[in-house]
């Protein structure tokens, strides 16, 4: 048994030709956040604190689709959502946030300070003010890149995780040669300490050009986020597909009821979701890590107590 941590910055159609000026800042952020998480685990911080800390850092980075850098609704607004859970099954979730700088911390406050699990829209914003969390004018979250992404999504009449996703008639070659902007993604972190305590956290701006009021998988416990005594999971991809397949809970259920290993359970769930729709990160109570995806790529990083560490985007044959 040893500590382990994994984080993701979103799965999707990430072109293999991703320009380095778009790739490097994201890899740098993943590396920095991984170090922050590893240091926290080494200094015996509880996994719940570790995943919150790492996701806050990712939310503050404009290169990912969470907090600052959240993608825009069809009306050009932000509606952020997040959830957090630990191995004792305590959990909290928020949706429809427009001014909260770190949605993941508000999700944790819902878990710790209310009799509920999930607060959304006006109620969640009011709760944020009562709790005194940092808020800011919504314009802080809206980057020029996301205004452009929304414009392109509208022109293509699509709701999407990535506007470079090929149209149905595009060939694989066209996908690989796509030179548009990169996928930006939802963020998540899972961690386990060397006593087997686990936690998971996920945060997002949702999908580009989503309807106002749309809620995805990220704040839905059992879909985008789950943790129990066996494992912790954070998913990314098309929220509607992830909710239909109860992705995060299914990984835990396959371990619990079928006795599968973390790797087998995670791979089996990802295979069961239509291709191009999902990626996940997971850790088990004994310190294993799994990071499967059925999209072109997934920004991801992990480290374990035995010295293994990885930062990748595509499958190993492309990284
Ligand atoms: N799962 C998120 C959603 O559908 C998007 C993502 O993972 O990039 O809201």
Short mmCIF file of C-alpha atoms and ligand atoms in Angstrom, two decimals:
data_model
loop_
_atom_site.label_atom_id
_atom_site.label_comp_id
_atom_site.label_asym_id
_atom_site.label_seq_id
_atom_site.Cartn_x
_atom_site.Cartn_y
_atom_site.Cartn_z
CA UNK A 1 0.00 0.00 0.00
CA UNK A 2 1.31 3.47 -0.89
CA UNK A 3 0.08 6.91 -1.81
CA UNK A 4 -0.91 7.70 -5.39
CA UNK A 5 -2.32 10.67 -7.26
CA UNK A 6 -3.69 11.26 -10.76
CA UNK A 7 -5.04 14.38 -12.43
CA UNK A 8 -6.66 15.21 -15.75
CA UNK A 9 -7.20 18.33 -17.81
CA UNK A 10 -9.92 16.92 -20.05
CA UNK A 11 -10.41 14.22 -22.68
CA UNK A 12 -11.49 14.82 -26.25
CA UNK A 13 -10.45 15.23 -29.83
CA UNK A 14 -6.98 16.59 -29.20
CA UNK A 15 -5.26 16.84 -32.59
CA UNK A 16 -1.89 15.10 -32.82
CA UNK A 17 -0.68 18.26 -34.53
CA UNK A 18 -1.42 20.33 -31.43
CA UNK A 19 0.95 23.33 -31.69
CA UNK A 20 3.55 23.46 -28.95
CA UNK A 21 2.43 26.91 -27.76
CA UNK A 22 -0.90 25.29 -26.90
CA UNK A 23 0.55 22.04 -25.61
CA UNK A 24 3.37 23.30 -23.41
CA UNK A 25 1.45 25.60 -21.02
CA UNK A 26 -0.97 22.77 -20.30
CA UNK A 27 1.79 20.22 -19.76
CA UNK A 28 3.59 22.72 -17.54
CA UNK A 29 0.46 23.26 -15.47
CA UNK A 30 -0.08 19.51 -15.15
CA UNK A 31 3.54 19.08 -14.02
CA UNK A 32 3.27 21.90 -11.47
CA UNK A 33 -0.06 20.64 -10.13
CA UNK A 34 1.28 17.09 -9.90
CA UNK A 35 4.19 18.36 -7.82
CA UNK A 36 1.84 20.30 -5.56
CA UNK A 37 -0.26 17.15 -5.03
CA UNK A 38 2.74 14.90 -4.42
CA UNK A 39 4.20 17.33 -1.89
CA UNK A 40 0.87 17.53 -0.10
CA UNK A 41 0.57 13.73 0.09
CA UNK A 42 4.18 13.42 1.28
CA UNK A 43 3.46 15.92 4.03
CA UNK A 44 0.52 13.76 5.17
CA UNK A 45 -2.29 16.06 4.04
CA UNK A 46 -5.62 14.18 3.85
CA UNK A 47 -6.54 13.16 0.26
CA UNK A 48 -9.63 15.41 0.44
CA UNK A 49 -7.37 18.43 1.01
CA UNK A 50 -5.00 17.26 -1.71
CA UNK A 51 -7.65 16.93 -4.44
CA UNK A 52 -9.20 20.28 -3.50
CA UNK A 53 -5.80 21.99 -3.55
CA UNK A 54 -4.86 20.56 -6.95
CA UNK A 55 -8.23 21.30 -8.55
CA UNK A 56 -8.12 24.90 -7.26
CA UNK A 57 -4.78 25.34 -9.04
CA UNK A 58 -6.24 23.89 -12.24
CA UNK A 59 -9.32 26.14 -11.92
CA UNK A 60 -7.04 29.18 -11.67
CA UNK A 61 -5.29 28.27 -14.92
CA UNK A 62 -7.00 29.82 -18.00
CA UNK A 63 -5.80 26.94 -20.22
CA UNK A 64 -8.33 24.49 -18.82
CA UNK A 65 -12.12 24.42 -18.94
CA UNK A 66 -12.85 25.08 -15.27
CA UNK A 67 -12.93 28.21 -13.14
CA UNK A 68 -11.01 30.85 -15.11
CA UNK A 69 -11.06 29.53 -18.70
CA UNK A 70 -14.52 27.97 -18.45
CA UNK A 71 -16.19 27.54 -21.83
CA UNK A 72 -19.30 29.57 -22.62
CA UNK A 73 -23.00 28.87 -22.88
CA UNK A 74 -24.94 29.70 -26.00
CA UNK A 75 -25.60 33.14 -24.45
CA UNK A 76 -21.86 33.79 -23.92
CA UNK A 77 -22.08 33.34 -20.14
CA UNK A 78 -20.25 30.97 -17.77
CA UNK A 79 -22.06 28.36 -15.67
CA UNK A 80 -19.45 26.42 -13.72
CA UNK A 81 -19.96 23.15 -11.86
CA UNK A 82 -17.93 20.90 -9.58
CA UNK A 83 -18.13 18.01 -7.13
CA UNK A 84 -15.99 16.35 -4.48
CA UNK A 85 -16.24 13.02 -2.60
CA UNK A 86 -14.17 10.93 -0.22
CA UNK A 87 -13.98 7.27 0.75
CA UNK A 88 -16.43 7.75 3.63
CA UNK A 89 -18.97 8.70 0.91
CA UNK A 90 -19.26 12.29 2.09
CA UNK A 91 -19.83 14.41 -0.99
CA UNK A 92 -20.78 17.88 -2.21
CA UNK A 93 -21.67 19.38 -5.59
CA UNK A 94 -22.45 22.75 -7.20
CA UNK A 95 -23.81 23.92 -10.57
CA UNK A 96 -24.69 27.14 -12.34
CA UNK A 97 -21.98 29.26 -10.69
CA UNK A 98 -21.23 32.58 -12.35
CA UNK A 99 -18.97 34.41 -9.87
CA UNK A 100 -17.25 31.85 -7.62
CA UNK A 101 -13.50 31.80 -8.24
CA UNK A 102 -13.03 28.20 -7.03
CA UNK A 103 -16.15 26.09 -7.51
CA UNK A 104 -14.46 23.00 -6.02
CA UNK A 105 -14.10 24.72 -2.65
CA UNK A 106 -17.78 25.66 -2.67
CA UNK A 107 -18.65 22.00 -3.39
CA UNK A 108 -16.62 21.04 -0.34
CA UNK A 109 -18.46 23.62 1.76
CA UNK A 110 -21.81 22.19 0.61
CA UNK A 111 -20.54 18.83 1.83
CA UNK A 112 -19.30 20.12 5.17
CA UNK A 113 -21.67 22.95 6.08
CA UNK A 114 -25.10 21.92 4.79
CA UNK A 115 -27.40 18.92 5.30
CA UNK A 116 -27.47 18.60 1.49
CA UNK A 117 -25.24 17.31 -1.29
CA UNK A 118 -25.99 19.53 -4.26
CA UNK A 119 -26.72 23.28 -4.59
CA UNK A 120 -27.26 25.05 -7.91
CA UNK A 121 -27.72 28.48 -9.52
CA UNK A 122 -29.05 31.31 -7.27
CA UNK A 123 -29.08 29.13 -4.15
CA UNK A 124 -25.46 28.13 -4.69
CA UNK A 125 -24.40 31.74 -5.34
CA UNK A 126 -26.19 32.91 -2.18
CA UNK A 127 -24.52 30.14 -0.19
CA UNK A 128 -21.13 31.23 -1.59
CA UNK A 129 -21.71 34.75 -0.26
CA UNK A 130 -22.86 33.48 3.13
CA UNK A 131 -19.69 31.39 3.38
CA UNK A 132 -17.50 34.32 2.34
CA UNK A 133 -15.74 32.45 -0.49
CA UNK A 134 -13.92 34.54 -3.08
CA UNK A 135 -16.20 35.83 -5.83
CA UNK A 136 -15.48 38.07 -8.79
CA UNK A 137 -17.23 39.66 -11.76
CA UNK A 138 -18.07 36.98 -14.36
CA UNK A 139 -15.90 38.70 -16.96
CA UNK A 140 -12.85 37.29 -15.09
CA UNK A 141 -13.75 33.77 -16.28
CA UNK A 142 -14.30 34.65 -19.94
CA UNK A 143 -11.16 34.36 -22.06
CA UNK A 144 -10.82 35.61 -25.67
CA UNK A 145 -10.14 32.00 -26.70
CA UNK A 146 -13.51 30.93 -25.33
CA UNK A 147 -15.33 33.76 -27.10
CA UNK A 148 -13.76 32.45 -30.32
CA UNK A 149 -14.60 28.82 -29.46
CA UNK A 150 -18.22 29.77 -28.91
CA UNK A 151 -18.30 31.63 -32.21
CA UNK A 152 -16.96 28.58 -34.05
CA UNK A 153 -19.32 26.20 -32.28
CA UNK A 154 -22.26 28.43 -33.22
CA UNK A 155 -21.15 28.61 -36.84
CA UNK A 156 -20.97 24.79 -36.90
CA UNK A 157 -24.24 24.61 -34.94
CA UNK A 158 -22.68 22.26 -32.41
CA UNK A 159 -22.56 21.70 -28.68
CA UNK A 160 -19.16 20.24 -28.04
CA UNK A 161 -16.22 19.53 -25.84
CA UNK A 162 -13.91 20.68 -28.59
CA UNK A 163 -14.71 22.64 -31.69
CA UNK A 164 -11.91 20.97 -33.63
CA UNK A 165 -13.80 17.69 -33.41
CA UNK A 166 -14.18 16.44 -36.96
CA UNK A 167 -17.55 16.51 -38.65
CA UNK A 168 -18.91 12.98 -39.15
CA UNK A 169 -17.62 12.80 -42.71
CA UNK A 170 -14.04 13.78 -41.75
CA UNK A 171 -11.44 11.04 -42.15
CA UNK A 172 -9.00 9.95 -39.48
CA UNK A 173 -6.24 11.58 -41.48
CA UNK A 174 -8.09 14.91 -41.41
CA UNK A 175 -8.45 14.56 -37.66
CA UNK A 176 -4.76 13.93 -37.20
CA UNK A 177 -3.90 16.86 -39.42
CA UNK A 178 -6.28 19.24 -37.73
CA UNK A 179 -4.33 22.31 -36.76
CA UNK A 180 -7.02 24.21 -34.96
CA UNK A 181 -7.01 25.17 -31.35
CA UNK A 182 -6.55 22.38 -28.89
CA UNK A 183 -9.01 20.61 -26.73
CA UNK A 184 -9.43 22.35 -23.45
CA UNK A 185 -10.95 20.31 -20.77
CA UNK A 186 -12.61 19.75 -17.53
CA UNK A 187 -10.19 19.16 -14.67
CA UNK A 188 -10.07 16.49 -12.01
CA UNK A 189 -7.86 14.92 -9.37
CA UNK A 190 -7.99 11.63 -7.44
CA UNK A 191 -5.70 10.73 -4.56
CA UNK A 192 -5.08 8.01 -1.99
CA UNK A 193 -2.80 8.20 1.05
CA UNK A 194 -0.80 5.34 2.48
CA UNK A 195 -3.61 4.45 4.88
CA UNK A 196 -6.00 3.83 1.96
CA UNK A 197 -8.05 7.03 2.42
CA UNK A 198 -9.32 8.20 -0.97
CA UNK A 199 -10.84 11.33 -2.52
CA UNK A 200 -11.95 12.61 -5.89
CA UNK A 201 -12.69 16.12 -7.22
CA UNK A 202 -13.90 17.32 -10.64
CA UNK A 203 -14.59 20.85 -11.94
CA UNK A 204 -15.76 22.20 -15.30
CA UNK A 205 -17.31 24.96 -17.36
CA UNK A 206 -19.23 22.25 -19.24
CA UNK A 207 -19.61 22.13 -23.01
CA UNK A 208 -19.03 24.92 -25.52
CA UNK A 209 -22.36 26.39 -26.68
CA UNK A 210 -24.35 24.45 -24.06
CA UNK A 211 -27.90 25.59 -23.33
CA UNK A 212 -28.26 27.95 -20.39
CA UNK A 213 -29.19 25.75 -17.42
CA UNK A 214 -27.61 22.57 -18.82
CA UNK A 215 -26.03 20.36 -16.15
CA UNK A 216 -23.43 17.78 -17.17
CA UNK A 217 -21.83 14.80 -15.47
CA UNK A 218 -19.21 16.70 -13.45
CA UNK A 219 -21.42 17.58 -10.45
CA UNK A 220 -23.40 14.34 -10.65
CA UNK A 221 -22.13 11.94 -8.01
CA UNK A 222 -21.67 8.50 -9.57
CA UNK A 223 -21.30 9.93 -13.08
CA UNK A 224 -18.39 12.40 -13.18
CA UNK A 225 -17.12 11.85 -9.64
CA UNK A 226 -17.19 8.96 -7.18
CA UNK A 227 -15.21 7.57 -4.25
CA UNK A 228 -15.70 4.74 -1.78
CA UNK A 229 -13.43 2.50 0.32
CA UNK A 230 -12.09 0.78 -2.83
CA UNK A 231 -11.33 3.57 -5.29
CA UNK A 232 -11.76 7.20 -6.36
CA UNK A 233 -12.70 8.23 -9.91
CA UNK A 234 -12.97 11.49 -11.88
CA UNK A 235 -14.38 11.38 -15.44
CA UNK A 236 -14.24 13.75 -18.41
CA UNK A 237 -15.81 13.83 -21.86
CA UNK A 238 -19.38 14.22 -23.10
CA UNK A 239 -21.46 14.64 -19.99
CA UNK A 240 -24.65 13.17 -21.42
CA UNK A 241 -22.85 9.90 -22.33
CA UNK A 242 -21.11 9.80 -18.94
CA UNK A 243 -24.38 10.25 -17.04
CA UNK A 244 -26.13 7.54 -19.08
CA UNK A 245 -23.34 5.08 -18.25
CA UNK A 246 -22.91 6.13 -14.57
CA UNK A 247 -19.22 5.96 -15.41
CA UNK A 248 -17.57 6.69 -12.07
CA UNK A 249 -19.89 4.50 -9.99
CA UNK A 250 -19.64 1.62 -12.47
CA UNK A 251 -15.86 1.43 -11.98
CA UNK A 252 -16.38 1.07 -8.23
CA UNK A 253 -19.27 -1.39 -8.71
CA UNK A 254 -17.21 -3.68 -10.95
CA UNK A 255 -14.53 -3.81 -8.29
CA UNK A 256 -17.03 -4.31 -5.49
CA UNK A 257 -19.36 -6.86 -7.03
CA UNK A 258 -17.23 -8.57 -9.66
CA UNK A 259 -13.87 -8.43 -7.92
CA UNK A 260 -12.14 -6.76 -10.89
CA UNK A 261 -8.86 -4.91 -10.41
CA UNK A 262 -8.90 -1.11 -10.77
CA UNK A 263 -7.33 -1.34 -14.20
CA UNK A 264 -9.79 -4.00 -15.44
CA UNK A 265 -12.81 -2.13 -14.07
CA UNK A 266 -11.75 1.24 -15.51
CA UNK A 267 -10.94 -0.25 -18.94
CA UNK A 268 -14.22 -2.16 -19.04
CA UNK A 269 -16.30 0.95 -18.26
CA UNK A 270 -14.48 3.11 -20.81
CA UNK A 271 -14.98 0.40 -23.48
CA UNK A 272 -18.69 0.29 -22.73
CA UNK A 273 -19.18 4.01 -23.52
CA UNK A 274 -19.49 4.97 -27.23
CA UNK A 275 -16.05 5.76 -28.68
CA UNK A 276 -14.90 9.37 -28.53
CA UNK A 277 -16.93 10.20 -25.43
CA UNK A 278 -15.03 9.49 -22.23
CA UNK A 279 -11.80 9.41 -20.28
CA UNK A 280 -11.23 8.88 -16.58
CA UNK A 281 -8.59 8.85 -13.89
CA UNK A 282 -8.81 6.47 -10.94
CA UNK A 283 -6.79 5.33 -7.95
CA UNK A 284 -7.43 2.30 -5.72
CA UNK A 285 -7.08 1.99 -1.95
CA UNK A 286 -3.88 0.01 -2.49
CA UNK A 287 -2.26 2.76 -4.60
CA UNK A 288 -2.88 1.57 -8.18
CA UNK A 289 -3.59 4.14 -10.90
CA UNK A 290 -5.66 3.80 -14.11
CA UNK A 291 -6.14 6.54 -16.75
CA UNK A 292 -8.02 5.02 -19.75
CA UNK A 293 -9.86 7.03 -22.42
CA UNK A 294 -11.64 6.30 -25.71
CA UNK A 295 -11.11 9.79 -27.15
CA UNK A 296 -8.11 10.89 -29.23
CA UNK A 297 -6.37 12.02 -26.07
CA UNK A 298 -6.64 13.11 -22.48
CA UNK A 299 -4.42 15.61 -20.68
CA UNK A 300 -3.29 13.60 -17.67
CA UNK A 301 -0.59 13.08 -15.06
CA UNK A 302 0.05 10.69 -12.21
CA UNK A 303 2.60 9.71 -9.58
CA UNK A 304 2.88 6.88 -7.08
CA UNK A 305 4.90 6.34 -3.92
CA UNK A 306 7.13 3.74 -5.61
CA UNK A 307 8.54 6.50 -7.86
CA UNK A 308 6.44 6.11 -11.01
CA UNK A 309 5.40 9.38 -12.64
CA UNK A 310 3.83 10.24 -16.00
CA UNK A 311 2.55 13.29 -17.90
CA UNK A 312 0.82 12.47 -21.20
CA UNK A 313 -1.78 13.57 -23.72
CA UNK A 314 -2.25 10.80 -26.30
CA UNK A 315 -1.76 7.03 -26.09
CA UNK A 316 1.85 5.94 -25.55
CA UNK A 317 2.49 5.41 -29.26
CA UNK A 318 1.94 9.14 -29.91
CA UNK A 319 3.34 10.85 -26.78
N1 LIG B 1 -17.81 16.33 -18.91
C1 LIG B 1 -17.92 17.74 -19.12
C2 LIG B 1 -19.36 18.08 -19.43
O1 LIG B 1 -20.00 17.40 -20.20
C3 LIG B 1 -17.06 18.27 -20.22
C4 LIG B 1 -15.60 17.78 -20.23
O2 LIG B 1 -15.27 16.78 -19.59
O3 LIG B 1 -14.76 18.42 -20.92
O4 LIG B 1 -19.84 19.07 -18.91
#
